[in-house]
Every structure is written in C-alpha cells, then in structure tokens.
JSON list of C-alpha atoms in Angstrom, two decimals:
[
{"chain": "A", "resi": 1, "resn": "MET", "atom": "CA", "xyz": [-94.64, -20.58, 6.93]},
{"chain": "A", "resi": 2, "resn": "LYS", "atom": "CA", "xyz": [-95.09, -16.89, 6.11]},
{"chain": "A", "resi": 3, "resn": "GLN", "atom": "CA", "xyz": [-92.78, -15.95, 8.98]},
{"chain": "A", "resi": 4, "resn": "ALA", "atom": "CA", "xyz": [-89.95, -18.01, 7.46]},
{"chain": "A", "resi": 5, "resn": "SER", "atom": "CA", "xyz": [-90.35, -16.30, 4.09]},
{"chain": "A", "resi": 6, "resn": "SER", "atom": "CA", "xyz": [-90.33, -12.82, 5.66]},
{"chain": "A", "resi": 7, "resn": "THR", "atom": "CA", "xyz": [-87.14, -13.77, 7.53]},
{"chain": "A", "resi": 8, "resn": "ASP", "atom": "CA", "xyz": [-85.63, -15.00, 4.26]},
{"chain": "A", "resi": 9, "resn": "GLN", "atom": "CA", "xyz": [-86.61, -11.75, 2.56]},
{"chain": "A", "resi": 10, "resn": "ARG", "atom": "CA", "xyz": [-84.96, -9.71, 5.34]},
{"chain": "A", "resi": 11, "resn": "ILE", "atom": "CA", "xyz": [-81.76, -11.76, 4.96]},
{"chain": "A", "resi": 12, "resn": "LEU", "atom": "CA", "xyz": [-81.78, -11.29, 1.18]},
{"chain": "A", "resi": 13, "resn": "THR", "atom": "CA", "xyz": [-82.30, -7.53, 1.58]},
{"chain": "A", "resi": 14, "resn": "TYR", "atom": "CA", "xyz": [-79.57, -7.33, 4.21]},
{"chain": "A", "resi": 15, "resn": "ASN", "atom": "CA", "xyz": [-77.14, -9.33, 2.05]},
{"chain": "A", "resi": 16, "resn": "ALA", "atom": "CA", "xyz": [-77.87, -7.18, -1.01]},
{"chain": "A", "resi": 17, "resn": "GLU", "atom": "CA", "xyz": [-77.16, -4.01, 0.99]},
{"chain": "A", "resi": 18, "resn": "VAL", "atom": "CA", "xyz": [-73.91, -5.46, 2.42]},
{"chain": "A", "resi": 19, "resn": "ARG", "atom": "CA", "xyz": [-72.80, -6.54, -1.07]},
{"chain": "A", "resi": 20, "resn": "LYS", "atom": "CA", "xyz": [-73.53, -3.05, -2.42]},
{"chain": "A", "resi": 21, "resn": "ALA", "atom": "CA", "xyz": [-71.55, -1.41, 0.40]},
{"chain": "A", "resi": 22, "resn": "TYR", "atom": "CA", "xyz": [-68.69, -3.89, -0.06]},
{"chain": "A", "resi": 23, "resn": "HIS", "atom": "CA", "xyz": [-68.32, -3.03, -3.75]},
{"chain": "A", "resi": 24, "resn": "LYS", "atom": "CA", "xyz": [-68.37, 0.71, -2.95]},
{"chain": "A", "resi": 25, "resn": "ILE", "atom": "CA", "xyz": [-65.62, 0.15, -0.37]},
{"chain": "A", "resi": 26, "resn": "LEU", "atom": "CA", "xyz": [-63.65, -1.93, -2.87]},
{"chain": "A", "resi": 27, "resn": "LYS", "atom": "CA", "xyz": [-63.91, 0.82, -5.49]},
{"chain": "A", "resi": 28, "resn": "GLN", "atom": "CA", "xyz": [-62.64, 3.41, -2.99]},
{"chain": "A", "resi": 29, "resn": "ALA", "atom": "CA", "xyz": [-59.83, 1.08, -1.85]},
{"chain": "A", "resi": 30, "resn": "LYS", "atom": "CA", "xyz": [-58.66, 0.64, -5.44]},
{"chain": "A", "resi": 31, "resn": "ALA", "atom": "CA", "xyz": [-58.75, 4.41, -5.94]},
{"chain": "A", "resi": 32, "resn": "LEU", "atom": "CA", "xyz": [-56.54, 4.83, -2.86]},
{"chain": "A", "resi": 33, "resn": "ILE", "atom": "CA", "xyz": [-54.10, 2.17, -4.04]},
{"chain": "A", "resi": 34, "resn": "ALA", "atom": "CA", "xyz": [-53.95, 3.78, -7.51]},
{"chain": "A", "resi": 35, "resn": "THR", "atom": "CA", "xyz": [-52.24, 6.82, -5.94]},
{"chain": "A", "resi": 36, "resn": "VAL", "atom": "CA", "xyz": [-49.26, 4.71, -4.77]},
{"chain": "A", "resi": 37, "resn": "GLU", "atom": "CA", "xyz": [-46.28, 5.19, -7.05]},
{"chain": "A", "resi": 38, "resn": "GLN", "atom": "CA", "xyz": [-44.54, 1.88, -6.28]},
{"chain": "A", "resi": 39, "resn": "HIS", "atom": "CA", "xyz": [-45.58, -0.77, -8.85]},
{"chain": "A", "resi": 40, "resn": "GLU", "atom": "CA", "xyz": [-45.40, -3.72, -6.42]},
{"chain": "A", "resi": 41, "resn": "LEU", "atom": "CA", "xyz": [-47.91, -2.11, -4.05]},
{"chain": "A", "resi": 42, "resn": "ARG", "atom": "CA", "xyz": [-50.50, -1.72, -6.80]},
{"chain": "A", "resi": 43, "resn": "CYS", "atom": "CA", "xyz": [-50.56, -5.46, -7.54]},
{"chain": "A", "resi": 44, "resn": "SER", "atom": "CA", "xyz": [-53.49, -7.43, -6.19]},
{"chain": "A", "resi": 45, "resn": "LEU", "atom": "CA", "xyz": [-55.07, -10.87, -6.21]},
{"chain": "A", "resi": 46, "resn": "VAL", "atom": "CA", "xyz": [-58.83, -11.03, -6.69]},
{"chain": "A", "resi": 47, "resn": "GLN", "atom": "CA", "xyz": [-61.21, -13.90, -6.21]},
{"chain": "A", "resi": 48, "resn": "ALA", "atom": "CA", "xyz": [-64.24, -13.40, -8.43]},
{"chain": "A", "resi": 49, "resn": "ASP", "atom": "CA", "xyz": [-67.79, -13.02, -7.15]},
{"chain": "A", "resi": 50, "resn": "ARG", "atom": "CA", "xyz": [-69.67, -16.17, -6.33]},
{"chain": "A", "resi": 51, "resn": "SER", "atom": "CA", "xyz": [-73.36, -15.62, -6.76]},
{"chain": "A", "resi": 52, "resn": "LYS", "atom": "CA", "xyz": [-74.43, -18.57, -4.60]},
{"chain": "A", "resi": 53, "resn": "PRO", "atom": "CA", "xyz": [-72.00, -18.85, -1.71]},
{"chain": "A", "resi": 54, "resn": "VAL", "atom": "CA", "xyz": [-72.08, -21.87, 0.56]},
{"chain": "A", "resi": 55, "resn": "PHE", "atom": "CA", "xyz": [-71.61, -21.94, 4.33]},
{"chain": "A", "resi": 56, "resn": "MET", "atom": "CA", "xyz": [-68.30, -20.34, 5.45]},
{"chain": "A", "resi": 57, "resn": "ASN", "atom": "CA", "xyz": [-67.42, -19.39, 1.90]},
{"chain": "A", "resi": 58, "resn": "LYS", "atom": "CA", "xyz": [-65.80, -16.29, 0.48]},
{"chain": "A", "resi": 59, "resn": "VAL", "atom": "CA", "xyz": [-68.10, -14.45, -1.87]},
{"chain": "A", "resi": 60, "resn": "HIS", "atom": "CA", "xyz": [-65.35, -12.07, -3.04]},
{"chain": "A", "resi": 61, "resn": "GLU", "atom": "CA", "xyz": [-61.78, -11.44, -1.89]},
{"chain": "A", "resi": 62, "resn": "PHE", "atom": "CA", "xyz": [-59.29, -8.66, -2.62]},
{"chain": "A", "resi": 63, "resn": "VAL", "atom": "CA", "xyz": [-55.69, -9.12, -1.44]},
{"chain": "A", "resi": 64, "resn": "ASN", "atom": "CA", "xyz": [-53.13, -6.34, -1.83]},
{"chain": "A", "resi": 65, "resn": "PRO", "atom": "CA", "xyz": [-49.84, -5.67, -0.01]},
{"chain": "A", "resi": 66, "resn": "LEU", "atom": "CA", "xyz": [-51.49, -2.68, 1.72]},
{"chain": "A", "resi": 67, "resn": "ILE", "atom": "CA", "xyz": [-55.19, -3.60, 2.04]},
{"chain": "A", "resi": 68, "resn": "TYR", "atom": "CA", "xyz": [-57.24, -6.77, 2.49]},
{"chain": "A", "resi": 69, "resn": "LEU", "atom": "CA", "xyz": [-60.97, -6.91, 1.89]},
{"chain": "A", "resi": 70, "resn": "CYS", "atom": "CA", "xyz": [-63.25, -9.95, 1.87]},
{"chain": "A", "resi": 71, "resn": "LEU", "atom": "CA", "xyz": [-67.00, -10.48, 1.61]},
{"chain": "A", "resi": 72, "resn": "MET", "atom": "CA", "xyz": [-67.89, -13.68, 3.45]},
{"chain": "A", "resi": 73, "resn": "CYS", "atom": "CA", "xyz": [-71.01, -15.69, 4.19]},
{"chain": "A", "resi": 74, "resn": "PRO", "atom": "CA", "xyz": [-70.29, -17.36, 7.57]},
{"chain": "A", "resi": 75, "resn": "VAL", "atom": "CA", "xyz": [-73.84, -18.58, 8.21]},
{"chain": "A", "resi": 76, "resn": "ASP", "atom": "CA", "xyz": [-76.67, -16.93, 6.30]},
{"chain": "A", "resi": 77, "resn": "THR", "atom": "CA", "xyz": [-75.84, -13.22, 6.38]},
{"chain": "A", "resi": 78, "resn": "TYR", "atom": "CA", "xyz": [-72.86, -11.58, 4.71]},
{"chain": "A", "resi": 79, "resn": "CYS", "atom": "CA", "xyz": [-70.04, -9.96, 6.63]},
{"chain": "A", "resi": 80, "resn": "ILE", "atom": "CA", "xyz": [-67.01, -7.93, 5.60]},
{"chain": "A", "resi": 81, "resn": "HIS", "atom": "CA", "xyz": [-63.54, -8.93, 6.78]},
{"chain": "A", "resi": 82, "resn": "PHE", "atom": "CA", "xyz": [-60.74, -6.44, 6.33]},
{"chain": "A", "resi": 83, "resn": "GLY", "atom": "CA", "xyz": [-57.10, -5.79, 6.96]},
{"chain": "A", "resi": 84, "resn": "PHE", "atom": "CA", "xyz": [-54.39, -3.23, 6.47]},
{"chain": "A", "resi": 85, "resn": "GLU", "atom": "CA", "xyz": [-50.61, -3.30, 6.57]},
{"chain": "A", "resi": 86, "resn": "VAL", "atom": "CA", "xyz": [-49.18, -1.97, 9.80]},
{"chain": "A", "resi": 87, "resn": "TYR", "atom": "CA", "xyz": [-45.88, -0.15, 9.42]},
{"chain": "A", "resi": 88, "resn": "GLY", "atom": "CA", "xyz": [-43.44, 0.57, 12.20]},
{"chain": "A", "resi": 89, "resn": "SER", "atom": "CA", "xyz": [-41.61, 3.84, 12.50]},
{"chain": "A", "resi": 90, "resn": "GLY", "atom": "CA", "xyz": [-38.76, 4.31, 10.05]},
{"chain": "A", "resi": 91, "resn": "GLU", "atom": "CA", "xyz": [-40.37, 2.20, 7.30]},
{"chain": "A", "resi": 92, "resn": "ASN", "atom": "CA", "xyz": [-42.34, 3.49, 4.33]},
{"chain": "A", "resi": 93, "resn": "ASP", "atom": "CA", "xyz": [-45.27, 5.29, 5.81]},
{"chain": "A", "resi": 94, "resn": "TYR", "atom": "CA", "xyz": [-48.61, 4.41, 4.28]},
{"chain": "A", "resi": 95, "resn": "THR", "atom": "CA", "xyz": [-50.61, 5.13, 7.42]},
{"chain": "A", "resi": 96, "resn": "ALA", "atom": "CA", "xyz": [-52.45, 8.00, 5.72]},
{"chain": "A", "resi": 97, "resn": "LEU", "atom": "CA", "xyz": [-53.66, 5.60, 3.03]},
{"chain": "A", "resi": 98, "resn": "THR", "atom": "CA", "xyz": [-54.71, 2.88, 5.48]},
{"chain": "A", "resi": 99, "resn": "SER", "atom": "CA", "xyz": [-56.40, 5.47, 7.71]},
{"chain": "A", "resi": 100, "resn": "ARG", "atom": "CA", "xyz": [-58.47, 6.71, 4.78]},
{"chain": "A", "resi": 101, "resn": "PHE", "atom": "CA", "xyz": [-59.36, 3.10, 3.97]},
{"chain": "A", "resi": 102, "resn": "MET", "atom": "CA", "xyz": [-60.59, 2.52, 7.53]},
{"chain": "A", "resi": 103, "resn": "ARG", "atom": "CA", "xyz": [-62.66, 5.71, 7.50]},
{"chain": "A", "resi": 104, "resn": "THR", "atom": "CA", "xyz": [-64.20, 4.69, 4.17]},
{"chain": "A", "resi": 105, "resn": "LEU", "atom": "CA", "xyz": [-64.96, 1.21, 5.46]},
{"chain": "A", "resi": 106, "resn": "TYR", "atom": "CA", "xyz": [-66.91, 2.45, 8.46]},
{"chain": "A", "resi": 107, "resn": "LYS", "atom": "CA", "xyz": [-68.48, 5.42, 6.67]},
{"chain": "A", "resi": 108, "resn": "LEU", "atom": "CA", "xyz": [-69.99, 3.35, 3.85]},
{"chain": "A", "resi": 109, "resn": "THR", "atom": "CA", "xyz": [-71.46, 0.81, 6.27]},
{"chain": "A", "resi": 110, "resn": "ALA", "atom": "CA", "xyz": [-72.89, 3.40, 8.67]},
{"chain": "A", "resi": 111, "resn": "ALA", "atom": "CA", "xyz": [-76.65, 3.46, 9.14]},
{"chain": "A", "resi": 112, "resn": "GLU", "atom": "CA", "xyz": [-76.80, 6.98, 7.69]},
{"chain": "A", "resi": 113, "resn": "HIS", "atom": "CA", "xyz": [-75.34, 5.82, 4.34]},
{"chain": "A", "resi": 114, "resn": "THR", "atom": "CA", "xyz": [-77.34, 2.62, 3.78]},
{"chain": "A", "resi": 115, "resn": "ALA", "atom": "CA", "xyz": [-80.99, 1.82, 3.12]},
{"chain": "A", "resi": 116, "resn": "ILE", "atom": "CA", "xyz": [-81.08, -0.53, 6.12]},
{"chain": "A", "resi": 117, "resn": "ASN", "atom": "CA", "xyz": [-78.79, -0.76, 9.13]},
{"chain": "A", "resi": 118, "resn": "ILE", "atom": "CA", "xyz": [-75.82, -2.99, 8.25]},
{"chain": "A", "resi": 119, "resn": "GLU", "atom": "CA", "xyz": [-73.32, -1.62, 10.78]},
{"chain": "A", "resi": 120, "resn": "ASP", "atom": "CA", "xyz": [-72.89, -5.07, 12.32]},
{"chain": "A", "resi": 121, "resn": "CYS", "atom": "CA", "xyz": [-71.61, -6.54, 9.03]},
{"chain": "A", "resi": 122, "resn": "ILE", "atom": "CA", "xyz": [-68.03, -5.41, 9.73]},
{"chain": "A", "resi": 123, "resn": "SER", "atom": "CA", "xyz": [-66.16, -8.29, 11.32]},
{"chain": "A", "resi": 124, "resn": "THR", "atom": "CA", "xyz": [-63.34, -7.36, 13.68]},
{"chain": "A", "resi": 125, "resn": "TYR", "atom": "CA", "xyz": [-62.88, -10.98, 14.75]},
{"chain": "A", "resi": 126, "resn": "ASN", "atom": "CA", "xyz": [-59.79, -11.51, 12.64]},
{"chain": "A", "resi": 127, "resn": "VAL", "atom": "CA", "xyz": [-58.31, -8.25, 11.32]},
{"chain": "A", "resi": 128, "resn": "ILE", "atom": "CA", "xyz": [-55.35, -8.90, 9.02]},
{"chain": "A", "resi": 129, "resn": "THR", "atom": "CA", "xyz": [-52.40, -6.67, 9.94]},
{"chain": "A", "resi": 130, "resn": "GLU", "atom": "CA", "xyz": [-49.77, -8.24, 7.68]},
{"chain": "A", "resi": 131, "resn": "CYS", "atom": "CA", "xyz": [-51.30, -7.87, 4.23]},
{"chain": "A", "resi": 132, "resn": "ASN", "atom": "CA", "xyz": [-47.90, -7.89, 2.51]},
{"chain": "A", "resi": 133, "resn": "ASP", "atom": "CA", "xyz": [-47.03, -11.32, 3.96]},
{"chain": "A", "resi": 134, "resn": "LEU", "atom": "CA", "xyz": [-50.47, -12.67, 3.02]},
{"chain": "A", "resi": 135, "resn": "PHE", "atom": "CA", "xyz": [-50.10, -11.35, -0.53]},
{"chain": "A", "resi": 136, "resn": "ASP", "atom": "CA", "xyz": [-46.61, -12.88, -0.89]},
{"chain": "A", "resi": 137, "resn": "TYR", "atom": "CA", "xyz": [-47.81, -16.22, 0.50]},
{"chain": "A", "resi": 138, "resn": "MET", "atom": "CA", "xyz": [-50.78, -16.38, -1.87]},
{"chain": "A", "resi": 139, "resn": "GLU", "atom": "CA", "xyz": [-48.68, -15.31, -4.84]},
{"chain": "A", "resi": 140, "resn": "GLU", "atom": "CA", "xyz": [-46.02, -17.96, -4.15]},
{"chain": "A", "resi": 141, "resn": "ARG", "atom": "CA", "xyz": [-48.63, -20.64, -3.57]},
{"chain": "A", "resi": 142, "resn": "GLY", "atom": "CA", "xyz": [-50.31, -19.81, -6.87]},
{"chain": "A", "resi": 143, "resn": "LYS", "atom": "CA", "xyz": [-53.96, -19.96, -5.81]},
{"chain": "A", "resi": 144, "resn": "SER", "atom": "CA", "xyz": [-55.90, -20.94, -8.91]},
{"chain": "A", "resi": 145, "resn": "ASN", "atom": "CA", "xyz": [-59.15, -19.24, -7.91]},
{"chain": "A", "resi": 146, "resn": "HIS", "atom": "CA", "xyz": [-57.48, -15.80, -7.63]},
{"chain": "A", "resi": 147, "resn": "THR", "atom": "CA", "xyz": [-56.55, -13.67, -10.59]},
{"chain": "A", "resi": 148, "resn": "PHE", "atom": "CA", "xyz": [-53.74, -11.15, -10.72]},
{"chain": "A", "resi": 149, "resn": "GLU", "atom": "CA", "xyz": [-54.77, -7.52, -11.19]},
{"chain": "A", "resi": 150, "resn": "LEU", "atom": "CA", "xyz": [-52.53, -4.49, -11.54]},
{"chain": "A", "resi": 151, "resn": "ILE", "atom": "CA", "xyz": [-54.20, -1.25, -10.52]},
{"chain": "A", "resi": 152, "resn": "PRO", "atom": "CA", "xyz": [-53.09, 1.52, -12.91]},
{"chain": "A", "resi": 153, "resn": "TYR", "atom": "CA", "xyz": [-51.18, 4.41, -11.38]},
{"chain": "A", "resi": 154, "resn": "LYS", "atom": "CA", "xyz": [-53.13, 7.65, -11.08]},
{"chain": "A", "resi": 155, "resn": "PRO", "atom": "CA", "xyz": [-51.23, 10.38, -9.25]},
{"chain": "A", "resi": 156, "resn": "LYS", "atom": "CA", "xyz": [-53.10, 12.55, -6.80]},
{"chain": "A", "resi": 157, "resn": "PRO", "atom": "CA", "xyz": [-54.23, 15.78, -8.38]},
{"chain": "A", "resi": 158, "resn": "ALA", "atom": "CA", "xyz": [-52.18, 18.73, -7.20]},
{"chain": "A", "resi": 159, "resn": "LYS", "atom": "CA", "xyz": [-54.00, 21.11, -4.93]},
{"chain": "A", "resi": 160, "resn": "ARG", "atom": "CA", "xyz": [-54.35, 24.47, -6.58]},
{"chain": "A", "resi": 161, "resn": "LYS", "atom": "CA", "xyz": [-54.03, 27.67, -4.66]},
{"chain": "A", "resi": 162, "resn": "LEU", "atom": "CA", "xyz": [-57.12, 29.81, -4.81]},
{"chain": "A", "resi": 163, "resn": "MET", "atom": "CA", "xyz": [-56.74, 33.51, -5.34]},
{"chain": "A", "resi": 164, "resn": "LYS", "atom": "CA", "xyz": [-58.51, 35.87, -3.02]},
{"chain": "A", "resi": 165, "resn": "VAL", "atom": "CA", "xyz": [-61.45, 37.64, -4.53]},
{"chain": "A", "resi": 166, "resn": "ALA", "atom": "CA", "xyz": [-61.86, 41.31, -3.69]}
]
C-alpha cells in the first residue's frame, strides 16, 4: 500500500513540474506573439485550466494562427502537445518566431531547468503544422469551452548601438 502512495506522489510531483513548465512556455509564446504587428496573428483561443482532468482530457489549450500549445493528461501523467505554422518560401516569414518558440519549448523542459527530469513530457506524436487552419476551424465552429483572447501588440525594443569606451 505504501508503494502505491509513493508512486502517486511521484506522479503528482511530475505533473506539477510539467504544469509549471507549460505555463512558463505559454508566457514566452505570448511574448513572442505580442511582437507580431498583424492584428489577426495576435488573436488566440484559450481553453481554461481544468484542475481535475479526466483520462485523455485537455487540461489547458492555446490555439493561435502561429503557435499551438496544449497540456494534456493522456493516462495519469501530463504531456505537452505543440504545433507551429509552417510557411513555404515566398509567404510571410515567421520562421524566426516559430524557431524561438521551439527553442523555448525544449529549453524550459530540459533536465537542467526543472526540479525533476520532465524531458519526456514533450509529445511529438502529433505535431500540428497548420495552426492557422486549426484556428480558423475552431473559430468558425464556435467552440463554447474556448474563449477569445487578443494579445496586445508590443513592438520589439530597438537594439541600441554601444559606444566604445576608451
């Protein structure tokens, strides 16, 4: 009986660490999206946190035309699903933004940045590569459990030139 409770405690600790990393990633993703000038690309649909998720349920979901992020509970441990819009050559190029998102995703779940090792929480089973189509579909369908959120525009700060000191 004690072994089951220690296993449960490990799962709870693991899930808490994954949730913490997920919200850090989400904060960074929103900061990246805030630098996009185009109004339509700063719109997002958010499914609120569910404190007691059930089997195969989404705990939290963030859908944006550029980035997709979802905290899921497939069995008993949390995992993070993600996606990013893939652009072909000649279209608007947001690859720098999506590249920074990917680096943030893996950096904040690396063993060096977390209290316990949660590197296996990133799910690459079903990576979304058409976030814009998913966003449009969900917006047209009018999902009642998602709320619309507009991320305010915050331009990137201009890099200042430093003067040489003698």
